[in-house]
mmCIF file of C-alpha atoms in Angstrom:
data_model
loop_
_atom_site.group_PDB
_atom_site.id
_atom_site.type_symbol
_atom_site.label_atom_id
_atom_site.label_comp_id
_atom_site.label_asym_id
_atom_site.label_seq_id
_atom_site.Cartn_x
_atom_site.Cartn_y
_atom_site.Cartn_z
ATOM 1 C CA MET R 175 50.431 11.139 -25.199
ATOM 2 C CA MET R 176 52.394 7.916 -25.550
ATOM 3 C CA ARG R 177 50.226 4.998 -26.621
ATOM 4 C CA THR R 178 49.649 2.321 -24.000
ATOM 5 C CA ASP R 179 50.864 -0.310 -26.474
ATOM 6 C CA ASP R 180 54.170 1.527 -26.915
ATOM 7 C CA LEU R 181 54.560 1.850 -23.157
ATOM 8 C CA ILE R 182 54.032 -1.897 -22.682
ATOM 9 C CA ARG R 183 56.638 -2.633 -25.350
ATOM 10 C CA GLN R 184 59.074 -0.224 -23.725
ATOM 11 C CA LEU R 185 58.548 -1.670 -20.226
ATOM 12 C CA ALA R 186 58.926 -5.251 -21.472
ATOM 13 C CA ALA R 187 62.126 -4.350 -23.352
ATOM 14 C CA ASP R 188 63.422 -2.680 -20.192
ATOM 15 C CA VAL R 189 62.706 -5.595 -17.820
ATOM 16 C CA GLN R 190 65.649 -6.837 -15.774
ATOM 17 C CA PRO R 191 65.703 -9.671 -13.227
ATOM 18 C CA VAL R 192 64.767 -8.304 -9.792
ATOM 19 C CA ARG R 193 65.474 -9.627 -6.331
ATOM 20 C CA ARG R 194 62.168 -10.327 -4.610
ATOM 21 C CA LEU R 195 61.545 -8.335 -1.452
ATOM 22 C CA PRO R 196 61.937 -10.419 1.750
ATOM 23 C CA THR R 197 58.683 -11.145 3.608
ATOM 24 C CA PRO R 198 57.328 -8.318 5.791
ATOM 25 C CA TRP R 199 57.920 -10.521 8.864
ATOM 26 C CA ARG R 200 61.597 -10.810 8.064
ATOM 27 C CA LEU R 201 61.910 -7.085 7.299
ATOM 28 C CA ALA R 202 60.160 -6.227 10.573
ATOM 29 C CA ALA R 203 62.457 -8.582 12.499
ATOM 30 C CA THR R 204 65.521 -6.981 10.853
ATOM 31 C CA TRP R 205 64.409 -3.452 11.715
ATOM 32 C CA LEU R 206 63.439 -4.410 15.282
ATOM 33 C CA LEU R 207 66.815 -6.075 15.817
ATOM 34 C CA PHE R 208 68.550 -2.950 14.531
ATOM 35 C CA ALA R 209 66.379 -0.679 16.730
ATOM 36 C CA LEU R 210 66.949 -2.848 19.827
ATOM 37 C CA LEU R 211 70.720 -2.841 19.196
ATOM 38 C CA VAL R 212 70.777 0.971 18.874
ATOM 39 C CA ILE R 213 68.629 1.547 21.959
ATOM 40 C CA GLY R 214 70.435 -1.239 23.856
ATOM 41 C CA ALA R 215 73.750 0.505 23.140
ATOM 42 C CA ALA R 216 72.280 3.820 24.348
ATOM 43 C CA VAL R 217 71.088 2.140 27.564
ATOM 44 C CA ILE R 218 74.545 0.623 28.147
ATOM 45 C CA VAL R 219 76.277 3.972 27.534
ATOM 46 C CA ALA R 220 73.849 5.925 29.744
ATOM 47 C CA GLY R 221 73.682 3.217 32.433
ATOM 48 C CA LEU R 222 70.591 1.606 33.940
ATOM 49 C CA ARG R 223 68.735 3.615 36.579
ATOM 50 C CA HIS R 224 70.067 2.755 40.048
ATOM 51 C CA ASP R 225 66.778 1.302 41.329
ATOM 52 C CA ILE R 226 66.037 -0.788 38.209
ATOM 53 C CA ALA R 227 65.963 -4.024 40.243
ATOM 54 C CA GLN R 228 63.122 -2.709 42.457
ATOM 55 C CA ARG R 229 61.253 -1.032 39.595
ATOM 56 C CA ILE R 230 61.241 -4.135 37.461
ATOM 57 C CA MET R 231 59.605 -6.089 40.298
ATOM 58 C CA LEU R 232 56.565 -3.787 40.297
ATOM 59 C CA PRO R 233 53.683 -5.348 38.311
ATOM 60 C CA GLU R 234 52.522 -1.974 36.926
ATOM 61 C CA GLU R 235 56.046 -1.192 35.706
ATOM 62 C CA ARG R 236 56.246 -4.560 33.959
ATOM 63 C CA VAL R 237 52.871 -3.955 32.308
ATOM 64 C CA ASN R 238 53.974 -0.480 31.146
ATOM 65 C CA LEU R 239 57.237 -1.767 29.675
ATOM 66 C CA ALA R 240 55.608 -4.785 28.034
ATOM 67 C CA THR R 241 52.734 -2.826 26.469
ATOM 68 C CA ALA R 242 55.083 -0.090 25.177
ATOM 69 C CA LEU R 243 57.398 -2.715 23.659
ATOM 70 C CA LEU R 244 54.462 -4.617 22.138
ATOM 71 C CA THR R 245 53.161 -1.336 20.679
ATOM 72 C CA GLY R 246 56.540 -0.842 18.977
ATOM 73 C CA ILE R 247 56.714 -4.416 17.683
ATOM 74 C CA ALA R 248 53.112 -4.335 16.417
ATOM 75 C CA ALA R 249 53.622 -0.955 14.714
ATOM 76 C CA ALA R 250 56.768 -2.220 12.966
ATOM 77 C CA ILE R 251 54.984 -5.361 11.693
ATOM 78 C CA ALA R 252 52.002 -3.246 10.580
ATOM 79 C CA ALA R 253 54.268 -0.785 8.723
ATOM 80 C CA PHE R 254 55.997 -3.520 6.702
ATOM 81 C CA GLN R 255 52.692 -5.271 5.941
ATOM 82 C CA LEU R 256 50.980 -2.042 4.907
ATOM 83 C CA ALA R 257 53.900 -1.110 2.649
ATOM 84 C CA LEU R 258 52.898 -3.933 0.267
ATOM 85 C CA PRO R 259 50.122 -3.295 -2.266
ATOM 86 C CA ASP R 260 48.226 -6.532 -1.616
ATOM 87 C CA ARG R 261 47.897 -6.246 2.172
ATOM 88 C CA SER R 262 44.748 -5.067 3.892
ATOM 89 C CA ALA R 263 44.619 -1.499 5.209
ATOM 90 C CA ARG R 264 43.381 -3.033 8.483
ATOM 91 C CA TRP R 265 46.975 -3.918 9.354
ATOM 92 C CA ALA R 266 47.209 -0.292 10.487
ATOM 93 C CA LEU R 267 45.025 -1.198 13.485
ATOM 94 C CA LEU R 268 47.450 -3.839 14.818
ATOM 95 C CA PRO R 269 49.212 -1.583 17.365
ATOM 96 C CA VAL R 270 45.947 -0.045 18.620
ATOM 97 C CA PRO R 271 45.112 -2.595 21.385
ATOM 98 C CA PHE R 272 48.678 -2.501 22.753
ATOM 99 C CA ALA R 273 48.799 1.300 22.671
ATOM 100 C CA ALA R 274 45.391 1.424 24.372
ATOM 101 C CA ALA R 275 46.611 -0.989 27.076
ATOM 102 C CA TRP R 276 49.764 1.118 27.605
ATOM 103 C CA LEU R 277 47.761 4.357 27.852
ATOM 104 C CA SER R 278 45.154 2.850 30.176
ATOM 105 C CA GLY R 279 47.924 1.426 32.401
ATOM 106 C CA LEU R 280 49.432 4.908 32.710
ATOM 107 C CA GLY R 281 45.979 6.431 33.245
ATOM 108 C CA TRP R 282 45.411 3.983 36.086
ATOM 109 C CA GLY R 283 48.839 4.954 37.475
ATOM 110 C CA CYS R 284 47.849 8.638 37.428
ATOM 111 C CA MET R 285 44.779 7.872 39.537
ATOM 112 C CA ARG R 286 46.859 5.779 41.949
ATOM 113 C CA ASP R 287 49.464 8.561 42.349
ATOM 114 C CA MET R 288 46.667 11.061 42.913
ATOM 115 C CA ALA R 289 45.103 8.835 45.603
ATOM 116 C CA GLU R 290 48.430 8.136 47.358
ATOM 117 C CA ASP R 291 50.175 11.523 47.137
ATOM 118 C CA GLY R 292 47.308 13.893 46.420
ATOM 119 C CA SER R 293 49.079 15.196 43.312
ATOM 120 C CA LEU R 294 50.064 13.994 39.862
ATOM 121 C CA GLY R 295 53.691 15.037 40.390
ATOM 122 C CA LEU R 296 53.792 16.937 37.088
ATOM 123 C CA GLY R 297 56.914 18.815 36.061
ATOM 124 C CA THR R 298 59.168 19.207 33.063
ATOM 125 C CA SER R 299 61.433 16.546 31.595
ATOM 126 C CA PHE R 300 62.892 17.772 28.329
ATOM 127 C CA GLY R 301 65.478 14.979 28.538
ATOM 128 C CA CYS R 302 62.706 12.488 27.683
ATOM 129 C CA LEU R 303 61.746 14.524 24.638
ATOM 130 C CA ARG R 304 65.380 14.781 23.529
ATOM 131 C CA PHE R 305 65.994 11.029 23.915
ATOM 132 C CA ILE R 306 62.828 9.845 22.170
ATOM 133 C CA VAL R 307 63.026 12.392 19.339
ATOM 134 C CA GLY R 308 66.837 12.102 19.058
ATOM 135 C CA PHE R 309 66.806 8.323 18.641
ATOM 136 C CA GLY R 310 63.264 8.012 17.255
ATOM 137 C CA VAL R 311 63.793 10.181 14.171
ATOM 138 C CA PRO R 312 66.893 8.318 12.837
ATOM 139 C CA LEU R 313 65.190 4.963 13.475
ATOM 140 C CA THR R 314 62.141 6.269 11.588
ATOM 141 C CA VAL R 315 64.381 7.304 8.678
ATOM 142 C CA ALA R 316 65.791 3.749 8.640
ATOM 143 C CA MET R 317 62.234 2.394 8.551
ATOM 144 C CA CYS R 318 61.295 4.778 5.694
ATOM 145 C CA TRP R 319 64.330 3.628 3.745
ATOM 146 C CA MET R 320 63.343 -0.022 4.243
ATOM 147 C CA THR R 321 59.726 0.694 3.215
ATOM 148 C CA ARG R 322 60.615 3.013 0.302
ATOM 149 C CA HIS R 323 58.533 0.840 -2.050
ATOM 150 C CA ALA R 324 55.475 2.179 -0.168
ATOM 151 C CA SER R 325 56.095 5.651 -1.630
ATOM 152 C CA ALA R 326 53.811 4.717 -4.544
ATOM 153 C CA ILE R 327 51.069 3.148 -2.411
ATOM 154 C CA ARG R 328 50.433 4.342 1.176
ATOM 155 C CA PRO R 329 53.456 6.431 2.187
ATOM 156 C CA GLY R 330 51.791 8.503 4.946
ATOM 157 C CA PRO R 331 50.315 5.698 7.077
ATOM 158 C CA VAL R 332 53.416 3.507 6.637
ATOM 159 C CA ALA R 333 55.714 6.348 7.730
ATOM 160 C CA ALA R 334 53.461 7.176 10.703
ATOM 161 C CA LEU R 335 53.508 3.545 11.845
ATOM 162 C CA GLY R 336 57.309 3.589 11.450
ATOM 163 C CA GLY R 337 57.478 6.681 13.668
ATOM 164 C CA LEU R 338 55.239 5.053 16.273
ATOM 165 C CA ALA R 339 57.354 1.879 16.251
ATOM 166 C CA ALA R 340 60.614 3.815 16.605
ATOM 167 C CA ALA R 341 59.337 6.102 19.371
ATOM 168 C CA ALA R 342 57.752 3.259 21.360
ATOM 169 C CA VAL R 343 61.027 1.279 21.333
ATOM 170 C CA CYS R 344 62.867 4.449 22.434
ATOM 171 C CA SER R 345 60.377 4.933 25.255
ATOM 172 C CA VAL R 346 61.111 1.426 26.581
ATOM 173 C CA GLY R 347 64.857 2.115 26.494
ATOM 174 C CA LEU R 348 64.392 5.442 28.252
ATOM 175 C CA SER R 349 62.322 3.803 31.011
ATOM 176 C CA LEU R 350 65.338 1.639 31.845
ATOM 177 C CA ILE R 351 67.635 4.669 32.143
ATOM 178 C CA HIS R 352 65.611 7.564 33.408
ATOM 179 C CA HIS R 353 64.412 7.994 36.971
ATOM 180 C CA LEU R 354 60.826 8.950 36.219
ATOM 181 C CA ASP R 355 58.164 7.327 38.385
ATOM 182 C CA ALA R 356 55.048 9.547 38.202
ATOM 183 C CA ALA R 357 52.648 7.980 35.686
ATOM 184 C CA ALA R 358 51.425 11.425 34.614
ATOM 185 C CA MET R 359 54.991 12.448 33.764
ATOM 186 C CA ILE R 360 55.496 9.316 31.652
ATOM 187 C CA LEU R 361 52.142 9.873 29.978
ATOM 188 C CA LEU R 362 52.942 13.501 29.231
ATOM 189 C CA TRP R 363 56.627 13.319 28.240
ATOM 190 C CA HIS R 364 56.927 9.820 26.799
ATOM 191 C CA GLY R 365 53.427 9.885 25.274
ATOM 192 C CA GLY R 366 53.885 13.446 23.981
ATOM 193 C CA SER R 367 57.265 12.611 22.429
ATOM 194 C CA ILE R 368 55.814 9.510 20.752
ATOM 195 C CA VAL R 369 52.995 11.619 19.293
ATOM 196 C CA ILE R 370 55.523 14.188 18.009
ATOM 197 C CA VAL R 371 57.726 11.537 16.332
ATOM 198 C CA THR R 372 54.645 9.886 14.792
ATOM 199 C CA LEU R 373 53.347 13.192 13.384
ATOM 200 C CA VAL R 374 56.786 14.213 12.077
ATOM 201 C CA ALA R 375 57.053 10.788 10.409
ATOM 202 C CA TRP R 376 53.609 11.192 8.838
ATOM 203 C CA ALA R 377 54.512 14.645 7.482
ATOM 204 C CA PHE R 378 58.080 14.054 6.276
ATOM 205 C CA GLY R 379 58.425 10.254 5.975
ATOM 206 C CA PRO R 380 56.837 10.102 2.498
ATOM 207 C CA ARG R 381 59.483 12.548 1.257
ATOM 208 C CA VAL R 382 62.260 10.344 2.671
ATOM 209 C CA MET R 383 60.700 7.330 0.926
ATOM 210 C CA ARG R 384 60.481 9.165 -2.403
ATOM 211 C CA VAL R 385 64.124 10.247 -2.229
ATOM 212 C CA ALA R 386 65.209 6.719 -1.215
ATOM 213 C CA ALA R 387 63.163 5.178 -4.041
ATOM 214 C CA ALA R 388 64.512 7.552 -6.700
ATOM 215 C CA MET A 270 33.550 -23.396 -15.884
ATOM 216 C CA THR A 271 32.057 -20.695 -13.651
ATOM 217 C CA ALA A 272 33.143 -17.054 -13.782
ATOM 218 C CA ALA A 273 34.864 -17.496 -10.411
ATOM 219 C CA ASP A 274 36.831 -20.483 -11.727
ATOM 220 C CA ALA A 275 37.856 -18.517 -14.816
ATOM 221 C CA ALA A 276 38.986 -15.588 -12.657
ATOM 222 C CA ALA A 277 40.977 -17.916 -10.382
ATOM 223 C CA GLU A 278 42.614 -19.552 -13.403
ATOM 224 C CA ARG A 279 43.483 -16.171 -14.898
ATOM 225 C CA ASP A 280 44.910 -15.020 -11.564
ATOM 226 C CA ALA A 281 47.104 -18.128 -11.315
ATOM 227 C CA ARG A 282 48.336 -17.568 -14.882
ATOM 228 C CA TRP A 283 49.200 -13.932 -14.170
ATOM 229 C CA ALA A 284 51.005 -14.946 -10.967
ATOM 230 C CA THR A 285 53.142 -17.395 -12.988
ATOM 231 C CA LEU A 286 53.849 -14.784 -15.682
ATOM 232 C CA MET A 287 54.809 -12.229 -13.033
ATOM 233 C CA ALA A 288 57.180 -14.708 -11.367
ATOM 234 C CA ALA A 289 58.821 -15.233 -14.790
ATOM 235 C CA ALA A 290 58.993 -11.448 -15.306
ATOM 236 C CA GLN A 291 60.730 -11.086 -11.927
ATOM 237 C CA ALA A 292 63.344 -13.507 -13.253
ATOM 238 C CA GLY A 293 63.837 -11.226 -16.297
ATOM 239 C CA ASP A 294 61.636 -12.988 -18.891
ATOM 240 C CA ALA A 295 60.670 -10.106 -21.208
ATOM 241 C CA ARG A 296 58.220 -12.166 -23.277
ATOM 242 C CA ALA A 297 56.291 -13.343 -20.185
ATOM 243 C CA TYR A 298 56.241 -9.778 -18.928
ATOM 244 C CA GLU A 299 54.889 -8.359 -22.196
ATOM 245 C CA THR A 300 52.200 -11.080 -22.280
ATOM 246 C CA LEU A 301 51.226 -10.273 -18.700
ATOM 247 C CA LEU A 302 51.028 -6.522 -19.331
ATOM 248 C CA ARG A 303 48.965 -7.014 -22.495
ATOM 249 C CA GLU A 304 46.563 -9.425 -20.784
ATOM 250 C CA ALA A 305 46.256 -7.335 -17.625
ATOM 251 C CA THR A 306 45.772 -3.958 -19.334
ATOM 252 C CA PRO A 307 42.030 -4.442 -20.082
ATOM 253 C CA ARG A 308 41.539 -5.417 -16.419
ATOM 254 C CA ILE A 309 43.492 -2.321 -15.310
ATOM 255 C CA ARG A 310 41.301 -0.227 -17.618
ATOM 256 C CA VAL A 311 38.157 -1.614 -15.959
ATOM 257 C CA LEU A 312 39.580 -0.861 -12.507
ATOM 258 C CA CYS A 313 40.471 2.721 -13.494
ATOM 259 C CA ARG A 314 37.139 3.262 -15.234
ATOM 260 C CA ALA A 315 35.375 2.375 -11.987
ATOM 261 C CA ARG A 316 36.741 5.602 -10.525
ATOM 262 C CA ILE A 317 37.333 7.923 -13.508
ATOM 263 C CA ARG A 318 34.795 8.919 -16.172
ATOM 264 C CA ASP A 319 36.912 10.800 -18.688
ATOM 265 C CA ALA A 320 38.357 8.341 -21.260
ATOM 266 C CA ALA A 321 41.667 10.204 -21.731
ATOM 267 C CA GLU A 322 42.146 10.384 -17.967
ATOM 268 C CA VAL A 323 41.402 6.660 -17.726
ATOM 269 C CA GLU A 324 44.153 5.917 -20.261
ATOM 270 C CA ASP A 325 46.583 8.127 -18.319
ATOM 271 C CA ALA A 326 45.694 6.235 -15.125
ATOM 272 C CA VAL A 327 46.223 2.923 -16.960
ATOM 273 C CA GLN A 328 49.705 4.050 -18.018
ATOM 274 C CA ASP A 329 50.504 5.293 -14.511
ATOM 275 C CA THR A 330 49.415 1.897 -13.167
ATOM 276 C CA LEU A 331 51.680 0.093 -15.652
ATOM 277 C CA LEU A 332 54.629 2.288 -14.659
ATOM 278 C CA THR A 333 54.023 1.659 -10.934
ATOM 279 C CA LEU A 334 53.546 -2.062 -11.555
ATOM 280 C CA HIS A 335 56.924 -2.044 -13.315
ATOM 281 C CA ARG A 336 58.638 -0.219 -10.469
ATOM 282 C CA LEU A 337 57.063 -2.366 -7.723
ATOM 283 C CA ARG A 338 57.387 -5.718 -9.468
ATOM 284 C CA HIS A 339 59.910 -6.894 -6.859
ATOM 285 C CA THR A 340 57.263 -6.496 -4.114
ATOM 286 C CA TYR A 341 54.956 -9.144 -5.590
ATOM 287 C CA ASP A 342 54.993 -12.516 -3.834
ATOM 288 C CA PRO A 343 54.000 -15.203 -6.401
ATOM 289 C CA SER A 344 52.576 -17.403 -3.634
ATOM 290 C CA ARG A 345 49.805 -14.827 -3.171
ATOM 291 C CA PRO A 346 46.977 -13.848 -5.570
ATOM 292 C CA PHE A 347 47.946 -11.314 -8.243
ATOM 293 C CA GLY A 348 44.518 -9.623 -8.443
ATOM 294 C CA PRO A 349 44.528 -7.706 -5.133
ATOM 295 C CA TRP A 350 48.118 -6.559 -5.733
ATOM 296 C CA LEU A 351 47.166 -5.158 -9.137
ATOM 297 C CA ALA A 352 43.858 -3.699 -7.901
ATOM 298 C CA THR A 353 45.515 -1.648 -5.132
ATOM 299 C CA ILE A 354 48.044 -0.156 -7.562
ATOM 300 C CA ALA A 355 45.305 0.713 -10.095
ATOM 301 C CA ALA A 356 43.153 2.242 -7.335
ATOM 302 C CA ARG A 357 46.027 4.394 -6.006
ATOM 303 C CA ARG A 358 46.962 5.697 -9.465
ATOM 304 C CA SER A 359 43.302 6.454 -10.282
ATOM 305 C CA VAL A 360 42.874 8.401 -7.041
ATOM 306 C CA ASP A 361 46.099 10.317 -7.782
ATOM 307 C CA ARG A 362 44.770 11.189 -11.249
ATOM 308 C CA LEU A 363 41.498 12.481 -9.824
ATOM 309 C CA ARG A 364 43.314 14.522 -7.169
ATOM 310 C CA ARG A 365 45.708 16.035 -9.683
ATOM 311 C CA ARG A 366 42.818 16.840 -11.961
ATOM 312 C CA SER A 367 40.841 18.584 -9.230
ATOM 313 C CA ARG A 368 43.962 20.569 -8.244
ATOM 314 C CA GLY A 369 44.511 21.525 -11.889
ATOM 315 C CA ALA A 370 40.864 22.538 -12.284
ATOM 316 C CA GLY A 371 41.300 24.985 -9.401
ATOM 317 C CA ARG A 372 44.180 26.687 -11.244
ATOM 318 C CA GLU A 373 42.460 26.888 -14.608
ATOM 319 C CA SER A 374 40.231 29.843 -15.470
ATOM 320 C CA PRO A 375 37.511 29.778 -18.103
ATOM 321 C CA LEU A 376 38.449 31.459 -21.399
ATOM 322 C CA ASP A 377 35.467 33.795 -21.110
ATOM 323 C CA ASP A 378 37.081 35.399 -18.077
ATOM 324 C CA LEU A 379 40.128 36.476 -20.062
ATOM 325 C CA PRO A 380 40.250 39.945 -21.601
ATOM 326 C CA GLU A 381 39.129 39.926 -25.224
ATOM 327 C CA SER A 382 42.556 40.869 -26.497
ATOM 328 C CA ALA A 383 44.055 37.645 -25.118
ATOM 329 C CA ALA A 384 41.690 35.474 -27.110
ATOM 330 C CA ALA A 385 41.941 37.692 -30.160
ATOM 331 C CA THR A 386 45.731 37.606 -30.482
ATOM 332 C CA GLN A 387 45.668 34.390 -32.511
ATOM 333 C CA PRO A 388 42.803 33.202 -34.698
ATOM 334 C CA GLU A 389 41.313 29.868 -33.670
ATOM 335 C CA ALA A 390 42.364 28.033 -36.859
ATOM 336 C CA GLU A 391 45.951 29.193 -36.404
ATOM 337 C CA GLN A 392 45.945 28.036 -32.788
ATOM 338 C CA ARG A 393 44.693 24.634 -33.886
ATOM 339 C CA LEU A 394 47.428 24.343 -36.504
ATOM 340 C CA ALA A 395 50.058 25.298 -33.940
ATOM 341 C CA ALA A 396 48.647 22.738 -31.493
ATOM 342 C CA ARG A 397 48.716 20.067 -34.188
ATOM 343 C CA ASP A 398 52.320 20.911 -35.091
ATOM 344 C CA LEU A 399 53.290 20.682 -31.435
ATOM 345 C CA ARG A 400 51.523 17.341 -31.002
ATOM 346 C CA GLU A 401 53.318 15.981 -34.064
ATOM 347 C CA ALA A 402 56.645 17.295 -32.852
ATOM 348 C CA VAL A 403 56.157 15.650 -29.442
ATOM 349 C CA ALA A 404 55.042 12.396 -31.122
ATOM 350 C CA SER A 405 58.244 12.336 -33.178
ATOM 351 C CA LEU A 406 60.443 12.401 -30.057
ATOM 352 C CA PRO A 407 62.029 9.146 -28.848
ATOM 353 C CA GLU A 408 59.860 7.334 -26.266
ATOM 354 C CA SER A 409 62.080 8.008 -23.266
ATOM 355 C CA GLN A 410 62.069 11.751 -24.058
ATOM 356 C CA ARG A 411 58.282 11.732 -24.489
ATOM 357 C CA THR A 412 57.803 9.997 -21.144
ATOM 358 C CA ALA A 413 60.187 12.402 -19.408
ATOM 359 C CA LEU A 414 58.439 15.422 -20.968
ATOM 360 C CA ARG A 415 54.994 14.148 -20.023
ATOM 361 C CA LEU A 416 55.863 13.455 -16.391
ATOM 362 C CA ALA A 417 58.257 16.301 -15.629
ATOM 363 C CA LYS A 418 56.721 19.134 -17.667
ATOM 364 C CA LEU A 419 53.128 18.389 -18.662
ATOM 365 C CA GLU A 420 52.114 16.741 -15.389
ATOM 366 C CA ASP A 421 54.360 19.034 -13.407
ATOM 367 C CA LEU A 422 55.746 16.278 -11.171
ATOM 368 C CA SER A 423 58.925 16.752 -9.170
ATOM 369 C CA LEU A 424 61.970 14.914 -10.539
ATOM 370 C CA ALA A 425 61.775 12.444 -7.635
ATOM 371 C CA GLU A 426 58.084 11.728 -8.326
ATOM 372 C CA ALA A 427 58.651 11.466 -12.079
ATOM 373 C CA SER A 428 61.550 9.114 -11.441
ATOM 374 C CA ALA A 429 59.444 7.020 -9.056
ATOM 375 C CA ARG A 430 56.638 6.762 -11.613
ATOM 376 C CA SER A 431 58.738 6.076 -14.707
ATOM 377 C CA GLY A 432 61.433 3.862 -13.263
ATOM 378 C CA LEU A 433 64.065 6.134 -14.895
ATOM 379 C CA SER A 434 66.805 7.600 -12.716
ATOM 380 C CA VAL A 435 66.692 11.339 -11.870
ATOM 381 C CA GLY A 436 69.799 11.867 -14.018
ATOM 382 C CA ALA A 437 68.291 10.049 -17.007
ATOM 383 C CA LEU A 438 65.063 12.065 -16.629
ATOM 384 C CA LYS A 439 66.952 15.358 -16.562
ATOM 385 C CA VAL A 440 68.906 14.448 -19.689
ATOM 386 C CA ALA A 441 65.801 13.175 -21.521
ATOM 387 C CA THR A 442 63.741 16.282 -20.610
ATOM 388 C CA HIS A 443 66.558 18.603 -21.624
ATOM 389 C CA ARG A 444 67.008 16.817 -24.965
ATOM 390 C CA ALA A 445 63.259 16.827 -25.619
ATOM 391 C CA LEU A 446 62.984 20.573 -25.008
ATOM 392 C CA HIS A 447 66.103 21.203 -27.090
ATOM 393 C CA SER A 448 64.650 19.243 -30.065
ATOM 394 C CA LEU A 449 61.288 21.054 -29.801
ATOM 395 C CA ARG A 450 62.954 24.473 -29.632
ATOM 396 C CA ARG A 451 65.129 23.671 -32.634
ATOM 397 C CA ARG A 452 62.135 22.437 -34.606
ATOM 398 C CA PHE A 453 60.115 25.591 -33.931
ATOM 399 C CA GLY A 454 63.081 27.938 -34.264
ATOM 400 C CA VAL A 455 62.851 29.110 -30.640
ATOM 401 C CA PRO A 456 66.183 30.326 -29.222
ATOM 402 C CA GLU A 457 67.578 28.400 -26.218
ATOM 403 C CA GLU A 458 66.842 29.863 -22.767
ATOM 404 C CA LYS A 459 69.782 31.781 -21.332
ATOM 405 C CA LYS A 460 70.978 30.310 -18.023
#
């Protein structure tokens, strides 16, 4: 085995000036801007849903959109914080209250739909899955590339938070395009797609980081 | 001066040295690594008992510190940054060791003929020759051999840990194996 002394000498001889990483706040803002531009472009191309003006006036719709967006923003900030060695692991909990508020808002909506219509209005909506996974995965890859330094520290949780951030932002964009009113449908298809992107990120994100860091 | 004051002073000194190292100051960097190594050893020893494993974890920590040096913000304390890296590398060591232990089988379980093929003294001599041959390799080749072959890491992982590019690792590993084969008169593997 190489002696530790020799290794230190080798590392010191090898040292080059490095550009310090921007703050996690700035990195998060950069990624969020990029994600909002991508999803904004998708919304413009697909066109806003025809009744967006009425939908946006509904308090429950505003709460759903705001909590989903805040979940995405909080997850992105948490991912960039957690990617640094000296930040507390508790950053991972940052998106939890917003995600809980979003889920409880949709749960409340399910009960309201049930009381008003007598059914949850469940059906299939593979378009939601396609949109959130289709845009969520590339945005997650971008996040993994930007947090590649986490590959040596906490790659799994950072990648999972990146997936959550990407999918939550996609969900907000999709809500502006897609005519989907039943809370149970949003919970199932948006929520399910977000869970899928998060799990895929957790499983494969660390590999993306390792390749990007190599 | 209290112990807390001394620790705070040491932390501030290491933060300054690290800032200089980020600017490319090799002397500051070497001083920092030499001063921080005993602290890293203490951190690794808190999780690992075996002395050789501790030293491996110390070296892994130094390699990660080197690779992540751009992530350190000199306006923040150096201690927690270093402690997380040392903790991660120690946990990795323990995990790899427990995985390796699962693949190893005690010698007693082997058929007698396997143990009897080479007398113990001869095996020791061969092991010593091999150790000497590895020690005589240039440092980059030794590092590449240790990470890519002995620790069985993927090229990407070995590259991440050593700070060497995948291409440089491949070349160094190939050269190391070539030198060892030549030294022991083993023919090259046919592709």
